[in-house]
XYZ file of C-alpha atoms in Angstrom:
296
model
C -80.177 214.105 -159.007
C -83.853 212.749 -160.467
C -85.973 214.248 -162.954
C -89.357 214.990 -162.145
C -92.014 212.725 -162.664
C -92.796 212.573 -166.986
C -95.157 211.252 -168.741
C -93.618 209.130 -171.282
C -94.437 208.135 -175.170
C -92.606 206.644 -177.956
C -93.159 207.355 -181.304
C -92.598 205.168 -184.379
C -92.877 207.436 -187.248
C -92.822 211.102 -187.826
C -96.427 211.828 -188.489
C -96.877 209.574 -184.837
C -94.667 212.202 -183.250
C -96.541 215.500 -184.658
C -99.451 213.603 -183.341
C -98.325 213.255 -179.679
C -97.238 216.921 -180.071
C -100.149 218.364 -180.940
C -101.754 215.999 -178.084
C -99.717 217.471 -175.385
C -100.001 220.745 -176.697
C -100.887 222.524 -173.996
C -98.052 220.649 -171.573
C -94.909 221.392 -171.422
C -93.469 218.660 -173.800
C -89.932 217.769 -175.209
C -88.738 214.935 -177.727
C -85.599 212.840 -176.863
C -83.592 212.191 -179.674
C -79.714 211.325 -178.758
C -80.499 212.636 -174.825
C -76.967 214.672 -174.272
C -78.370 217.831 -173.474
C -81.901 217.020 -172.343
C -81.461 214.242 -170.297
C -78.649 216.515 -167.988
C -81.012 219.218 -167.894
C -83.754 217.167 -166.528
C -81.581 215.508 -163.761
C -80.430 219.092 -163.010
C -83.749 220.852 -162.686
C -82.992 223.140 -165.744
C -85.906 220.965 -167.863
C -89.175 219.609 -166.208
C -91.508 218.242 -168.986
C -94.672 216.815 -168.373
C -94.618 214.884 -171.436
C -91.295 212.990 -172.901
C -91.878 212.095 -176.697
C -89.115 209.486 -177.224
C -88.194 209.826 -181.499
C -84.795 207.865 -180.826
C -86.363 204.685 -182.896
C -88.032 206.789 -185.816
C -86.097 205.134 -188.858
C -87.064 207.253 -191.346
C -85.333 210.418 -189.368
C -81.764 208.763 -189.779
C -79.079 208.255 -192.743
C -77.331 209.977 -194.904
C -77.845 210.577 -198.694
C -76.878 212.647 -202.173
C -79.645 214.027 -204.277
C -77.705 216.018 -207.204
C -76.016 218.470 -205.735
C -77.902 218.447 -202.088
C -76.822 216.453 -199.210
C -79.612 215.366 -196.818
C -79.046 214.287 -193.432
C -81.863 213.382 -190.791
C -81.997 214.452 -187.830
C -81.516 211.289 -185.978
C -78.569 211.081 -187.189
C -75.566 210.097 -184.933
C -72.735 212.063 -185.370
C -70.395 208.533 -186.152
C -72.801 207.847 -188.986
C -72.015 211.410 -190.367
C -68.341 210.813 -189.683
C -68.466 206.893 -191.327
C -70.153 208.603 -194.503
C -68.039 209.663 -197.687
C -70.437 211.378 -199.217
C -70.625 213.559 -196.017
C -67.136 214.635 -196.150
C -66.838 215.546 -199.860
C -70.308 217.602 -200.048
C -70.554 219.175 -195.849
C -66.824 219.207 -195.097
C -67.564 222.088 -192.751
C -69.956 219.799 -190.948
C -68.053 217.113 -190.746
C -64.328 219.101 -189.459
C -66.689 220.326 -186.339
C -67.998 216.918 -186.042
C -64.658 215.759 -185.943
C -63.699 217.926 -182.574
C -67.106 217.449 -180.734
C -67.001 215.197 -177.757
C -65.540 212.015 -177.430
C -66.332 209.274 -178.805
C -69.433 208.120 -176.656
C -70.728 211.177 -177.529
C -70.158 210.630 -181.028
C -72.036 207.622 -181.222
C -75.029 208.650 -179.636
C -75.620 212.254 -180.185
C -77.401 213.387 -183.198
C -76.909 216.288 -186.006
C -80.802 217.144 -185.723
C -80.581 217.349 -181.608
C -78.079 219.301 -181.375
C -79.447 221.881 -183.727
C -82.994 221.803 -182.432
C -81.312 222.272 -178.844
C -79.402 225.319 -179.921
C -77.242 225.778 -177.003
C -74.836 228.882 -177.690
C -72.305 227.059 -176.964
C -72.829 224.163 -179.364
C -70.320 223.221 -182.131
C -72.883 222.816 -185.254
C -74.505 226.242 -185.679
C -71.533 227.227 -187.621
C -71.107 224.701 -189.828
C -75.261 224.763 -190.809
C -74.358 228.734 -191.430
C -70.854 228.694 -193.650
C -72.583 225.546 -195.315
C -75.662 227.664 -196.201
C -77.550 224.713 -194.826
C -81.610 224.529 -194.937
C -83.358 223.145 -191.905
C -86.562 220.846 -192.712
C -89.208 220.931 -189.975
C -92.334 218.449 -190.083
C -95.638 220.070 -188.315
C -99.732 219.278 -188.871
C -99.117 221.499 -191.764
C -96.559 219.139 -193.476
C -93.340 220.487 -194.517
C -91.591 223.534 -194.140
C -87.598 224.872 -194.976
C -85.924 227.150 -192.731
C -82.872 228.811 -194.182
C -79.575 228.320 -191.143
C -79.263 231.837 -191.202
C -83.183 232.086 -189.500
C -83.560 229.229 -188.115
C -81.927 230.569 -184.397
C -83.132 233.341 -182.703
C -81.290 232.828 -179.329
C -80.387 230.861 -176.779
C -81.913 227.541 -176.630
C -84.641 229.461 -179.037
C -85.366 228.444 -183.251
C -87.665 228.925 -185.669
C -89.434 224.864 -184.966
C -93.320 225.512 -183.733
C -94.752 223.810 -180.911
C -96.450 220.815 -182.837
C -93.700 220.657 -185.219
C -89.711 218.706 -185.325
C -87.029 219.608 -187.230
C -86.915 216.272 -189.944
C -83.983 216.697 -191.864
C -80.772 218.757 -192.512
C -80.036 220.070 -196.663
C -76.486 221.253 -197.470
C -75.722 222.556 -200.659
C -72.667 220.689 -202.167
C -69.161 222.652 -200.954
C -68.514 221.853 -204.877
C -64.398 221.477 -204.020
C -64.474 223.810 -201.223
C -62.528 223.631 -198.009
C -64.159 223.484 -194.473
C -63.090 224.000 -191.207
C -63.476 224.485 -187.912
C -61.199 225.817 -184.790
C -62.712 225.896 -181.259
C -61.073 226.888 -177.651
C -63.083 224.438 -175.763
C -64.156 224.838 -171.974
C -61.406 222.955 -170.226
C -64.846 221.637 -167.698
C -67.257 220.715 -170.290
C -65.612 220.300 -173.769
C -68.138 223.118 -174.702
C -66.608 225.755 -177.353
C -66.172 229.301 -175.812
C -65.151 230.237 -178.916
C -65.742 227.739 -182.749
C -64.883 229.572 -185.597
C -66.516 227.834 -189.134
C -65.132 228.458 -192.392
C -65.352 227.228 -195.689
C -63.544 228.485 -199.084
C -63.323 228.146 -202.188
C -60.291 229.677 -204.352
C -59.787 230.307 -208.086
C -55.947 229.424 -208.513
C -54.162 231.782 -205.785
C -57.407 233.838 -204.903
C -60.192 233.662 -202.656
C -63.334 233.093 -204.759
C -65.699 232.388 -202.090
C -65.484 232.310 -198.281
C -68.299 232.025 -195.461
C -67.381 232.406 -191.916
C -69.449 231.755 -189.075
C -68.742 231.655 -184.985
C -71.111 229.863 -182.163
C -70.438 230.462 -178.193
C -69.595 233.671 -178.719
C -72.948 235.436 -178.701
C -76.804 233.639 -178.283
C -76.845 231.808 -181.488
C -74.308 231.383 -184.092
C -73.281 234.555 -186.492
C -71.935 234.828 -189.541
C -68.586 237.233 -189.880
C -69.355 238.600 -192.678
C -66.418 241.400 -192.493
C -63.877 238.908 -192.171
C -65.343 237.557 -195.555
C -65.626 240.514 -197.120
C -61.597 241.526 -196.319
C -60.543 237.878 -197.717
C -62.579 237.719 -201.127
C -60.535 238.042 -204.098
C -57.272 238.070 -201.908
C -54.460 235.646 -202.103
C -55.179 233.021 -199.287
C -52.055 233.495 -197.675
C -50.803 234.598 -193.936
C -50.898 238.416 -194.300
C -54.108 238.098 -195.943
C -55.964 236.034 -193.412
C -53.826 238.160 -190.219
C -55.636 241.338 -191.964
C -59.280 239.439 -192.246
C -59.162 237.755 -188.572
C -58.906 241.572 -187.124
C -62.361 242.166 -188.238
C -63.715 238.869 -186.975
C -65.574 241.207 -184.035
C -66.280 244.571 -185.985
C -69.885 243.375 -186.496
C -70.475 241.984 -183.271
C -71.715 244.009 -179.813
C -69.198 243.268 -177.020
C -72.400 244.172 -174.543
C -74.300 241.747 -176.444
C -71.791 238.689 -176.335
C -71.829 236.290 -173.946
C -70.297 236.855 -170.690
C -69.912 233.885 -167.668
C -67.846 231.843 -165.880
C -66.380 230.187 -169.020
C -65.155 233.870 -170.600
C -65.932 237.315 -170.229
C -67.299 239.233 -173.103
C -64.071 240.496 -173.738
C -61.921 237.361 -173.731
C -64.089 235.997 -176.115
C -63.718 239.104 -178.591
C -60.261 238.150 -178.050
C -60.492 234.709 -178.977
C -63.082 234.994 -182.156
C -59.797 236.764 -183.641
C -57.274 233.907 -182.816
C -59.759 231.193 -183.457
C -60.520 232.929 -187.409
C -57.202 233.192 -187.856
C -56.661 228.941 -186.802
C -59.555 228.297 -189.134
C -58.867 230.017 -192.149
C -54.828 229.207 -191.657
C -55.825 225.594 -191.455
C -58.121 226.207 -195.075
C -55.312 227.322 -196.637
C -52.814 224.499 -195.512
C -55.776 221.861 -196.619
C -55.664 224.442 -200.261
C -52.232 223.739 -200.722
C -52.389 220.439 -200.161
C -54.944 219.640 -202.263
C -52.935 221.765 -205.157
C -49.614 219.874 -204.428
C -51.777 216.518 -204.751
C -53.012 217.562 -208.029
């Protein structure tokens, strides 16, 4: 399996890159940053751009850092890096518990944060984790700057809020300030790919729930908060009867006819598994809770 014939650039800078995109505007024109999911989808047919912008050696889209309370990843930044990083752990630990469980670890060390996001594949693992984390999406265009909030940043499959002359920059999470994250996927025995991933992160005030976010990717066209799940669990004790009762509503907001349906799952297996997957994630939160109490 070949690619068709590309024409190819390499960019050395972000405001190189905009450049070459607003050059090729009128072709059809994609960036390479880690290559997972494009480069397959080129050999396959599935992608056939005239014009391959190569960002892979743009230093200023990769590292990690801490500004007060904001953590700032760039886009080019390979998952490892994210995993090697303290600071990651402590301030995105919903980001970095799906990080954790997503491919192996060649895949780990060259797949990045911002390419998986800008692809966002359905089935991808960190669409959650940007939503629970209340993450903000920075995308560089002619026009400079912009901030896209997670929760409108995806439309749909393979579909976001980044313009045709524009790339997504950097990635800004909030501080989980002593929160919990956590993530529990059924992957695709084939591809590693979650049918279901279930993202949580919670906070508690000494047996209660003070805050929770909740968030699920494969299951429908983008990822999706469960927002009823968070609603039954604030204010309760986080505890097994507790998170059993929130789990049940893990689908109550969701379409069955709208969720995804293939050869992976059927629309109805993965209603099935958002409930048991919610449940995983929000047990495992509250075994990490009372761990972090006993250490105390």
């Amino acid at each position: 399996m070949f690619p068709d014939e590309f024409d190819y650039h390499e960019a050395e800078s972000v405001s190189e890159a905009v450049d070459l995109l607003e050059a090729h505007a009128m072709e059809e024109t994609e960036l390479l940053a880690g290559g997972h999911s494009l480069l397959p989808a080129m050999k396959t047919g599935l992608s056939s751009p005239d014009v391959l912008i190569d960002i892979s050696g743009v230093d200023e889209l990769r590292g990690v850092s801490v500004d007060g309370d904001t953590l700032s990843v760039g886009a080019m930044t390979r998952y490892s890096e994210v995993l090697d990083d303290d600071a990651a752990h402590e301030h995105a630990p919903a980001l970095t518990a799906a990080i954790e469980q997503l491919g192996d670890r060649q895949v780990r060390n060259r797949g990045t944060v911002g390419g998986n996001l800008s692809h966002a594949d359905p089935a991808s693992d960190l669409p959650g984790p940007a939503l629970v984390s209340d993450a903000t999406l920075v995308v560089h265009g002619p026009d400079g700057e912009r901030s896209v909030p997670a929760e409108e940043f995806f439309f749909g499959m393979y579909a976001t809020d980044i313009g045709p002359s524009e790339l997504l920059v950097r990635v800004e999470l909030p501080s989980a300030d002593g929160a919990v994250g956590t993530y529990a996927k059924k992957p695709s025995p084939a591809s590693g790919y979650p049918m279901v991933g279930v993202s949580a992160l919670v906070a508690t005030d000494g047996d209660a729930v003070s805050s929770v976010r909740v968030a699920a990717n494969g299951v429908m066209d983008h990822g999706v908060r469960l927002e009823p799940v968070e609603d039954a669990l604030t204010g309760e004790t986080l505890g097994d009867d507790a998170i059993e009762a929130a789990a049940s509503y893990a689908a109550d907001d969701l379409d069955e006819a709208m969720m995804m349906d293939d050869l992976q799952a059927s629309a109805a297996f993965r209603a099935q598994l958002l409930e048991v997957y919610t449940k995983r994630a929000l047990q495992d939160a509250s075994e990490r809770v009372s761990a972090s109490a006993a250490a105390d």
